[in-house]
CSV table of C-alpha atoms in Angstrom, one decimal:
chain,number,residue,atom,x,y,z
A,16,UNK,CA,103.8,83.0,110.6
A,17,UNK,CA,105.2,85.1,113.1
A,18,UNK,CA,104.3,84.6,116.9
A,19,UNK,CA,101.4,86.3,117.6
A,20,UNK,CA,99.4,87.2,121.1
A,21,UNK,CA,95.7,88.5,122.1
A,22,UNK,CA,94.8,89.6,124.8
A,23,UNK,CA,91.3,90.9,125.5
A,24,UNK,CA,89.8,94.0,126.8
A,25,UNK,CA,86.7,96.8,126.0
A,26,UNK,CA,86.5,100.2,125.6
A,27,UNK,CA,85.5,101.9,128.7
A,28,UNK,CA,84.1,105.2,129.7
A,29,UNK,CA,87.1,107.0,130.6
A,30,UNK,CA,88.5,105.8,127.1
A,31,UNK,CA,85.9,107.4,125.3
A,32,UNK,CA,84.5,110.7,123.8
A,33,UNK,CA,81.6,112.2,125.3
A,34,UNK,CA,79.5,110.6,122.2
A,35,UNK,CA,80.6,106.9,123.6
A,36,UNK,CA,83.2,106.6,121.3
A,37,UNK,CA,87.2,105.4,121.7
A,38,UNK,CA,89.3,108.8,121.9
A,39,UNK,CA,91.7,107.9,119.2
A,40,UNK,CA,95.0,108.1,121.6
A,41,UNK,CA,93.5,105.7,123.6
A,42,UNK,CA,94.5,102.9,121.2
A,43,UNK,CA,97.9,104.2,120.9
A,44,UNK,CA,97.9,102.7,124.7
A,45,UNK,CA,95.9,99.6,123.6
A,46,UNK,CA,99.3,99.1,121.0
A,47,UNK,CA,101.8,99.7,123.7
A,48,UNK,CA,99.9,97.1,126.1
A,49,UNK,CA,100.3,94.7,123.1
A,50,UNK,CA,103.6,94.9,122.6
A,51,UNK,CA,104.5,94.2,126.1
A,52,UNK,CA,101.8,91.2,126.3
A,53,UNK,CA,103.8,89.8,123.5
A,54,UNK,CA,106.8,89.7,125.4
A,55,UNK,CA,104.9,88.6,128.6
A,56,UNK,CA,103.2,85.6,125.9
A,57,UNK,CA,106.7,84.7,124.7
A,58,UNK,CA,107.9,84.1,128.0
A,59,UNK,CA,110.5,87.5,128.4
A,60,UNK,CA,108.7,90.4,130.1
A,61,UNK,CA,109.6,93.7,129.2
A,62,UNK,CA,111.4,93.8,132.4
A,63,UNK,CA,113.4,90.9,132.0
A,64,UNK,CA,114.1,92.1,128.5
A,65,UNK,CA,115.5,95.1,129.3
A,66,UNK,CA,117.5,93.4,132.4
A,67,UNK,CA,118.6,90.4,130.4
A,68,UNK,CA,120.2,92.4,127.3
A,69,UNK,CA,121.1,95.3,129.1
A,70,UNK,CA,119.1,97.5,127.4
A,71,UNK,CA,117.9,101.0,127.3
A,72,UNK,CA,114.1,100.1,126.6
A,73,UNK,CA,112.7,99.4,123.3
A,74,UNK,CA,112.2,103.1,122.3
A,75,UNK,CA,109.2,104.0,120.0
A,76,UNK,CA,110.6,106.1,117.2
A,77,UNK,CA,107.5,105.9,114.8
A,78,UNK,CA,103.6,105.0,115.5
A,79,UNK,CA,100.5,105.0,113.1
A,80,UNK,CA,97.1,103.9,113.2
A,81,UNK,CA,94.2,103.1,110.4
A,82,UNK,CA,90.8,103.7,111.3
A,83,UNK,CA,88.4,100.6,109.6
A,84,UNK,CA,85.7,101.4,112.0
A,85,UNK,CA,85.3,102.4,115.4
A,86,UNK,CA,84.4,101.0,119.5
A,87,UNK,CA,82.2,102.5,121.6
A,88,UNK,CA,81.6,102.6,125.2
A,89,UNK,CA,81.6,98.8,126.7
A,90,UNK,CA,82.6,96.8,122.8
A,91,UNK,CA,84.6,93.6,123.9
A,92,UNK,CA,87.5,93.8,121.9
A,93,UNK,CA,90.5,91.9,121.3
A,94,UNK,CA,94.1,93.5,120.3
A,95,UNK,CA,96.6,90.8,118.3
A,96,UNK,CA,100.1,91.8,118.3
A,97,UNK,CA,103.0,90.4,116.1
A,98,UNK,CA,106.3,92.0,114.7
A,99,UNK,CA,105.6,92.2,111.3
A,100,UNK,CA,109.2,93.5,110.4
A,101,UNK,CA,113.0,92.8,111.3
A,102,UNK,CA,116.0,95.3,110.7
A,103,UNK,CA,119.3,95.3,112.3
A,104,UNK,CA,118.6,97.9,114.8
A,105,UNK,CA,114.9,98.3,114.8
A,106,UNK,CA,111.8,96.4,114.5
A,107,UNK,CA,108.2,96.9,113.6
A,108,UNK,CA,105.0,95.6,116.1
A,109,UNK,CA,101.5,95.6,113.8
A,110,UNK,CA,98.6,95.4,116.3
A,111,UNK,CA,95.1,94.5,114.9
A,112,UNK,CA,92.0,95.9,117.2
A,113,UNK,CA,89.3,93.0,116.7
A,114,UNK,CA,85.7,94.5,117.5
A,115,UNK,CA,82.6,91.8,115.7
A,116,UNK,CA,84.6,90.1,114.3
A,117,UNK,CA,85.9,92.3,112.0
A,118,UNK,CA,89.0,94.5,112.2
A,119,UNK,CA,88.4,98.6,113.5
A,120,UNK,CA,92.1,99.7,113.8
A,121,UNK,CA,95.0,98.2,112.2
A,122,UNK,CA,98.3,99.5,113.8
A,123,UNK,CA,101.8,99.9,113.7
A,124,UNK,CA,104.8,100.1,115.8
A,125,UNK,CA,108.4,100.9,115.0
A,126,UNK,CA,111.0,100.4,117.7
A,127,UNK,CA,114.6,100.3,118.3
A,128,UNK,CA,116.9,98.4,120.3
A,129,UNK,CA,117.9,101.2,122.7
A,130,UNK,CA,121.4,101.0,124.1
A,131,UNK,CA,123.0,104.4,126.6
A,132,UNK,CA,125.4,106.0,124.3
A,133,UNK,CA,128.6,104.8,126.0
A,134,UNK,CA,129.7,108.4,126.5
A,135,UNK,CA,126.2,110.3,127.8
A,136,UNK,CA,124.0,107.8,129.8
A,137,UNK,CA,121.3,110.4,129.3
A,138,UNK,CA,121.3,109.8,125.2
A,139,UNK,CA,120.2,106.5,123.4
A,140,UNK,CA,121.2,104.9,120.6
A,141,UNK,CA,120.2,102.0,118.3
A,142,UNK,CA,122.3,98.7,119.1
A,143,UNK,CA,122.3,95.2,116.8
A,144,UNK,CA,118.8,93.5,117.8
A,145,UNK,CA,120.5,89.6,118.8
A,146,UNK,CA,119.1,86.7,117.0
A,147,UNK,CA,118.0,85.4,120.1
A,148,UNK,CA,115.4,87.8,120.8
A,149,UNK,CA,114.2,87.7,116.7
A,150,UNK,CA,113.9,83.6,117.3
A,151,UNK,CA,112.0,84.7,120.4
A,152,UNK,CA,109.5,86.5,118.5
A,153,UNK,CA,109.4,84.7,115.0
């Protein structure tokens, strides 16, 4: 089982629709707050990530959600993060958004270990994710 964090939050009224309901790019931020309380949970926050390796960042190159059911205005929820998938270069963070009990939003993830191009500090490119930070996170 791979390591896996929760944290804890709800669905407030700046996050919602005007019929109470979670405006759907709101959990794309949800996901992104996951990822880095993973880190934060493994010990390595995205700061010291980033300083540590030398990195870029850890890019999002691909992001997708599936809608089980739905918050509203003031649900307690919980969002469980994990990386569900390792390549050489990239990696893939599922994020499950708990709400009863039951699962509303499953979601997904893909980034890449961003390096600077080594000609054009202004471009990225996808560097060899190091063991190290896999055994961090598996």
């Amino acid at each position: 089982m791979a390591f896996t964090n929760r944290y804890k939050t709800r669905a407030e009224w700046a996050d919602c629709d005007p019929l109470g309901q979670m405006f759907y790019p709101n959990y794309f931020r949800w996901f992104d707050i996951g990822t880095h309380t993973l880190l934060e949970a493994a010990g390595q926050s995205y700061p010291v990530v980033i300083e540590k390796y030398g990195l870029a960042g850890l890019p999002l190159v691909d992001a997708q959600a599936s809608f089980k059911g739905r918050c509203r205005w003031t649900d307690p929820v919980e969002i469980e993060s994990f990386v569900s998938d390792w390549g050489r270069k990239s990696f893939t963070v599922t994020h499950n958004v708990w709400n009863g009990g039951a699962v509303a939003v499953e979601g997904r993830e893909v980034r890449i270990w961003g390096l600077f191009h080594p000609d054009d500090d202004a471009r990225l490119i996808a560097g060899e994710i190091p063991q190290a930070f896999v055994d961090l996170l598996s």
